[in-house]
PDB file of C-alpha atoms in Angstrom:
ATOM      1  CA  MET A 390      33.566 -38.862  14.572  1.00  0.00           C
ATOM      2  CA  ARG A 391      30.316 -38.750  12.644  1.00  0.00           C
ATOM      3  CA  ALA A 392      30.597 -42.412  11.687  1.00  0.00           C
ATOM      4  CA  CYS A 393      31.224 -43.372  15.311  1.00  0.00           C
ATOM      5  CA  LEU A 394      28.417 -41.289  16.716  1.00  0.00           C
ATOM      6  CA  ARG A 395      25.967 -42.753  14.199  1.00  0.00           C
ATOM      7  CA  LEU A 396      26.774 -46.164  15.643  1.00  0.00           C
ATOM      8  CA  SER A 397      25.994 -45.159  19.219  1.00  0.00           C
ATOM      9  CA  SER A 398      22.891 -44.386  21.204  1.00  0.00           C
ATOM     10  CA  GLY A 399      22.019 -40.767  21.904  1.00  0.00           C
ATOM     11  CA  LYS A 400      22.045 -41.342  25.654  1.00  0.00           C
ATOM     12  CA  ASP A 401      25.658 -42.570  25.556  1.00  0.00           C
ATOM     13  CA  ARG A 402      27.076 -39.845  23.314  1.00  0.00           C
ATOM     14  CA  SER A 403      27.934 -37.576  26.250  1.00  0.00           C
ATOM     15  CA  LYS A 404      30.191 -40.356  27.586  1.00  0.00           C
ATOM     16  CA  LEU A 405      31.511 -41.450  24.204  1.00  0.00           C
ATOM     17  CA  VAL A 406      32.607 -38.030  22.908  1.00  0.00           C
ATOM     18  CA  PRO A 407      35.295 -37.462  25.608  1.00  0.00           C
ATOM     19  CA  ALA A 408      36.665 -40.960  25.003  1.00  0.00           C
ATOM     20  CA  LEU A 409      36.898 -40.275  21.275  1.00  0.00           C
ATOM     21  CA  ARG A 410      38.383 -36.825  21.899  1.00  0.00           C
ATOM     22  CA  ALA A 411      41.190 -38.495  23.859  1.00  0.00           C
ATOM     23  CA  ILE A 412      42.033 -40.431  20.688  1.00  0.00           C
ATOM     24  CA  TYR A 413      42.010 -37.649  18.098  1.00  0.00           C
ATOM     25  CA  SER A 414      43.613 -35.048  20.373  1.00  0.00           C
ATOM     26  CA  ALA A 415      46.417 -37.334  21.571  1.00  0.00           C
ATOM     27  CA  PRO A 416      49.900 -35.828  21.231  1.00  0.00           C
ATOM     28  CA  THR A 417      51.434 -38.975  19.691  1.00  0.00           C
ATOM     29  CA  GLU A 418      50.346 -42.078  17.833  1.00  0.00           C
ATOM     30  CA  GLN A 419      51.209 -44.244  20.844  1.00  0.00           C
ATOM     31  CA  ALA A 420      49.036 -42.110  23.134  1.00  0.00           C
ATOM     32  CA  ALA A 421      46.180 -42.308  20.644  1.00  0.00           C
ATOM     33  CA  GLU A 422      46.543 -46.075  20.456  1.00  0.00           C
ATOM     34  CA  ARG A 423      46.489 -46.315  24.270  1.00  0.00           C
ATOM     35  CA  ALA A 424      43.316 -44.188  24.341  1.00  0.00           C
ATOM     36  CA  LEU A 425      41.726 -46.453  21.732  1.00  0.00           C
ATOM     37  CA  ASP A 426      42.691 -49.544  23.733  1.00  0.00           C
ATOM     38  CA  GLU A 427      41.203 -47.955  26.868  1.00  0.00           C
ATOM     39  CA  LEU A 428      37.981 -47.261  24.986  1.00  0.00           C
ATOM     40  CA  ALA A 429      37.901 -50.849  23.689  1.00  0.00           C
ATOM     41  CA  ALA A 430      38.359 -52.226  27.225  1.00  0.00           C
ATOM     42  CA  SER A 431      35.763 -49.926  28.767  1.00  0.00           C
ATOM     43  CA  GLU A 432      32.054 -50.524  29.181  1.00  0.00           C
ATOM     44  CA  LEU A 433      31.370 -48.239  26.201  1.00  0.00           C
ATOM     45  CA  GLY A 434      33.773 -50.210  24.027  1.00  0.00           C
ATOM     46  CA  GLU A 435      32.048 -53.436  24.939  1.00  0.00           C
ATOM     47  CA  ARG A 436      28.631 -51.911  24.291  1.00  0.00           C
ATOM     48  CA  TYR A 437      29.701 -50.392  20.952  1.00  0.00           C
ATOM     49  CA  PRO A 438      32.368 -52.632  19.383  1.00  0.00           C
ATOM     50  CA  ALA A 439      31.544 -51.174  15.955  1.00  0.00           C
ATOM     51  CA  VAL A 440      32.877 -47.793  17.125  1.00  0.00           C
ATOM     52  CA  VAL A 441      36.218 -49.336  18.065  1.00  0.00           C
ATOM     53  CA  ARG A 442      36.294 -51.317  14.827  1.00  0.00           C
ATOM     54  CA  THR A 443      35.657 -48.119  12.829  1.00  0.00           C
ATOM     55  CA  TRP A 444      38.735 -46.523  14.388  1.00  0.00           C
ATOM     56  CA  ARG A 445      40.874 -49.624  13.889  1.00  0.00           C
ATOM     57  CA  VAL A 446      39.879 -49.960  10.220  1.00  0.00           C
ATOM     58  CA  ALA A 447      40.651 -46.286   9.529  1.00  0.00           C
ATOM     59  CA  TRP A 448      43.805 -46.198  11.691  1.00  0.00           C
ATOM     60  CA  SER A 449      46.250 -45.968   8.770  1.00  0.00           C
ATOM     61  CA  GLU A 450      44.348 -42.964   7.368  1.00  0.00           C
ATOM     62  CA  PHE A 451      44.106 -41.339  10.806  1.00  0.00           C
ATOM     63  CA  THR A 452      47.704 -41.567  12.034  1.00  0.00           C
ATOM     64  CA  PRO A 453      49.237 -39.050   9.552  1.00  0.00           C
ATOM     65  CA  TYR A 454      46.901 -36.478  11.107  1.00  0.00           C
ATOM     66  CA  LEU A 455      48.768 -36.862  14.414  1.00  0.00           C
ATOM     67  CA  ALA A 456      52.000 -35.574  12.838  1.00  0.00           C
ATOM     68  CA  PHE A 457      50.554 -32.054  12.583  1.00  0.00           C
ATOM     69  CA  PRO A 458      50.769 -29.411  15.338  1.00  0.00           C
ATOM     70  CA  PRO A 459      47.557 -28.784  17.344  1.00  0.00           C
ATOM     71  CA  ALA A 460      46.727 -25.532  15.502  1.00  0.00           C
ATOM     72  CA  ILE A 461      46.770 -27.301  12.134  1.00  0.00           C
ATOM     73  CA  ARG A 462      44.792 -30.225  13.541  1.00  0.00           C
ATOM     74  CA  THR A 463      42.062 -27.809  14.614  1.00  0.00           C
ATOM     75  CA  VAL A 464      41.769 -26.412  11.105  1.00  0.00           C
ATOM     76  CA  VAL A 465      41.901 -29.840   9.476  1.00  0.00           C
ATOM     77  CA  TYR A 466      39.459 -31.383  11.935  1.00  0.00           C
ATOM     78  CA  SER A 467      36.949 -28.554  11.866  1.00  0.00           C
ATOM     79  CA  THR A 468      35.074 -28.949   8.624  1.00  0.00           C
ATOM     80  CA  ASN A 469      33.031 -25.878   9.526  1.00  0.00           C
ATOM     81  CA  MET A 470      36.011 -23.659   8.743  1.00  0.00           C
ATOM     82  CA  VAL A 471      36.661 -25.407   5.442  1.00  0.00           C
ATOM     83  CA  GLU A 472      32.986 -25.272   4.522  1.00  0.00           C
ATOM     84  CA  SER A 473      32.835 -21.596   5.476  1.00  0.00           C
ATOM     85  CA  ILE A 474      35.799 -20.697   3.293  1.00  0.00           C
ATOM     86  CA  ASN A 475      34.438 -22.754   0.387  1.00  0.00           C
ATOM     87  CA  SER A 476      31.062 -21.084   0.778  1.00  0.00           C
ATOM     88  CA  ARG A 477      32.594 -17.614   0.657  1.00  0.00           C
ATOM     89  CA  LEU A 478      34.682 -18.515  -2.395  1.00  0.00           C
ATOM     90  CA  ARG A 479      31.601 -19.842  -4.187  1.00  0.00           C
ATOM     91  CA  LYS A 480      29.695 -16.692  -3.256  1.00  0.00           C
ATOM     92  CA  ALA A 481      32.499 -14.464  -4.558  1.00  0.00           C
ATOM     93  CA  THR A 482      32.611 -16.235  -7.919  1.00  0.00           C
ATOM     94  CA  ARG A 483      28.848 -16.707  -8.279  1.00  0.00           C
ATOM     95  CA  ASN A 484      28.117 -13.004  -7.721  1.00  0.00           C
ATOM     96  CA  ARG A 485      30.538 -12.021 -10.487  1.00  0.00           C
ATOM     97  CA  GLY A 486      29.065 -14.282 -13.150  1.00  0.00           C
ATOM     98  CA  HIS A 487      31.971 -14.851 -15.512  1.00  0.00           C
ATOM     99  CA  PHE A 488      35.602 -13.790 -15.687  1.00  0.00           C
ATOM    100  CA  PRO A 489      37.546 -12.602 -18.737  1.00  0.00           C
ATOM    101  CA  SER A 490      40.552 -14.762 -17.813  1.00  0.00           C
ATOM    102  CA  GLU A 491      41.805 -17.307 -15.318  1.00  0.00           C
ATOM    103  CA  GLN A 492      44.016 -14.593 -13.792  1.00  0.00           C
ATOM    104  CA  ALA A 493      40.944 -12.468 -13.064  1.00  0.00           C
ATOM    105  CA  ALA A 494      39.267 -15.409 -11.304  1.00  0.00           C
ATOM    106  CA  LEU A 495      42.397 -16.071  -9.230  1.00  0.00           C
ATOM    107  CA  LYS A 496      42.552 -12.407  -8.200  1.00  0.00           C
ATOM    108  CA  MET A 497      38.928 -12.538  -7.090  1.00  0.00           C
ATOM    109  CA  LEU A 498      39.590 -15.695  -5.044  1.00  0.00           C
ATOM    110  CA  TYR A 499      42.677 -14.087  -3.498  1.00  0.00           C
ATOM    111  CA  LEU A 500      40.647 -11.052  -2.441  1.00  0.00           C
ATOM    112  CA  ALA A 501      37.916 -13.279  -1.013  1.00  0.00           C
ATOM    113  CA  VAL A 502      40.454 -15.220   1.092  1.00  0.00           C
ATOM    114  CA  ARG A 503      42.100 -11.973   2.180  1.00  0.00           C
ATOM    115  CA  GLU A 504      38.700 -10.628   3.232  1.00  0.00           C
ATOM    116  CA  GLN A 505      38.081 -13.845   5.174  1.00  0.00           C
ATOM    117  CA  THR A 506      41.306 -13.561   7.190  1.00  0.00           C
ATOM    118  CA  THR A 507      41.345  -9.790   7.816  1.00  0.00           C
ATOM    119  CA  PRO A 508      37.869  -8.612   8.796  1.00  0.00           C
ATOM    120  CA  ARG A 509      36.725  -5.053   9.162  1.00  0.00           C
ATOM    121  CA  ALA A 510      36.145  -3.748  12.695  1.00  0.00           C
ATOM    122  CA  ARG A 511      32.354  -3.926  12.322  1.00  0.00           C
ATOM    123  CA  ASP A 512      32.572  -7.506  11.096  1.00  0.00           C
ATOM    124  CA  ILE A 513      35.023  -9.023  13.596  1.00  0.00           C
ATOM    125  CA  ASN A 514      33.233 -12.401  13.708  1.00  0.00           C
ATOM    126  CA  HIS A 515      33.741 -12.773   9.968  1.00  0.00           C
ATOM    127  CA  VAL A 516      37.292 -14.114  10.320  1.00  0.00           C
ATOM    128  CA  ALA A 517      37.748 -17.865  10.479  1.00  0.00           C
ATOM    129  CA  ALA A 518      38.380 -18.958  14.057  1.00  0.00           C
ATOM    130  CA  HIS A 519      42.004 -19.811  14.854  1.00  0.00           C
ATOM    131  CA  TRP A 520      43.061 -19.078  11.266  1.00  0.00           C
ATOM    132  CA  LYS A 521      45.971 -16.744  12.141  1.00  0.00           C
ATOM    133  CA  GLU A 522      47.456 -19.309  14.537  1.00  0.00           C
ATOM    134  CA  ALA A 523      46.979 -22.064  11.974  1.00  0.00           C
ATOM    135  CA  LEU A 524      48.514 -19.950   9.204  1.00  0.00           C
ATOM    136  CA  ASN A 525      51.555 -19.408  11.407  1.00  0.00           C
ATOM    137  CA  GLN A 526      51.883 -23.161  11.942  1.00  0.00           C
ATOM    138  CA  PHE A 527      51.332 -23.864   8.224  1.00  0.00           C
ATOM    139  CA  SER A 528      54.173 -21.472   7.372  1.00  0.00           C
ATOM    140  CA  LEU A 529      56.487 -23.318   9.776  1.00  0.00           C
ATOM    141  CA  PHE A 530      55.363 -26.838   8.926  1.00  0.00           C
ATOM    142  CA  PHE A 531      55.215 -26.324   5.129  1.00  0.00           C
ATOM    143  CA  GLU A 532      57.853 -23.624   4.707  1.00  0.00           C
ATOM    144  CA  ASP A 533      58.976 -25.037   1.347  1.00  0.00           C
ATOM    145  CA  ARG A 534      55.423 -24.867  -0.074  1.00  0.00           C
ATOM    146  CA  LEU A 535      54.014 -21.682   1.487  1.00  0.00           C
ATOM    147  CA  SER A 536      55.354 -18.190   1.133  1.00  0.00           C
ATOM    148  CA  ILE A 537      53.780 -15.357   3.083  1.00  0.00           C
ATOM    149  CA  ARG A 538      54.375 -11.882   1.757  1.00  0.00           C
TER     150      ARG A 538
END
């Protein structure tokens, strides 16, 4: 998205974003390809052929993303959530200085993630948006790699 929006004019972004959203939120690869073809044939596609080319060049990296359920796509797509979790993990380890063992560091990271997903009542906005729904989908989609206790 960022690469595509850098290639477009600011005045056309309000028209371009819904066209791009139709591609990355498509339920199947065929639907995404149809949306990309529609964008390429539209006035915006003719005005910004580099945007269409960016999608076509990265198509093989993009299509595995479409295999995931919508809840997982939201987590994967939204870098804000990933950046937020990484920031909180860095903060948890930075404030402690050093750890006597690797196990102690892993326990601290576990507690930081647990704090992120189960906020206190006074801090309800602290939890990552849509994380519970995504965790449910992760447990179904990756049941052999994720155990929830």
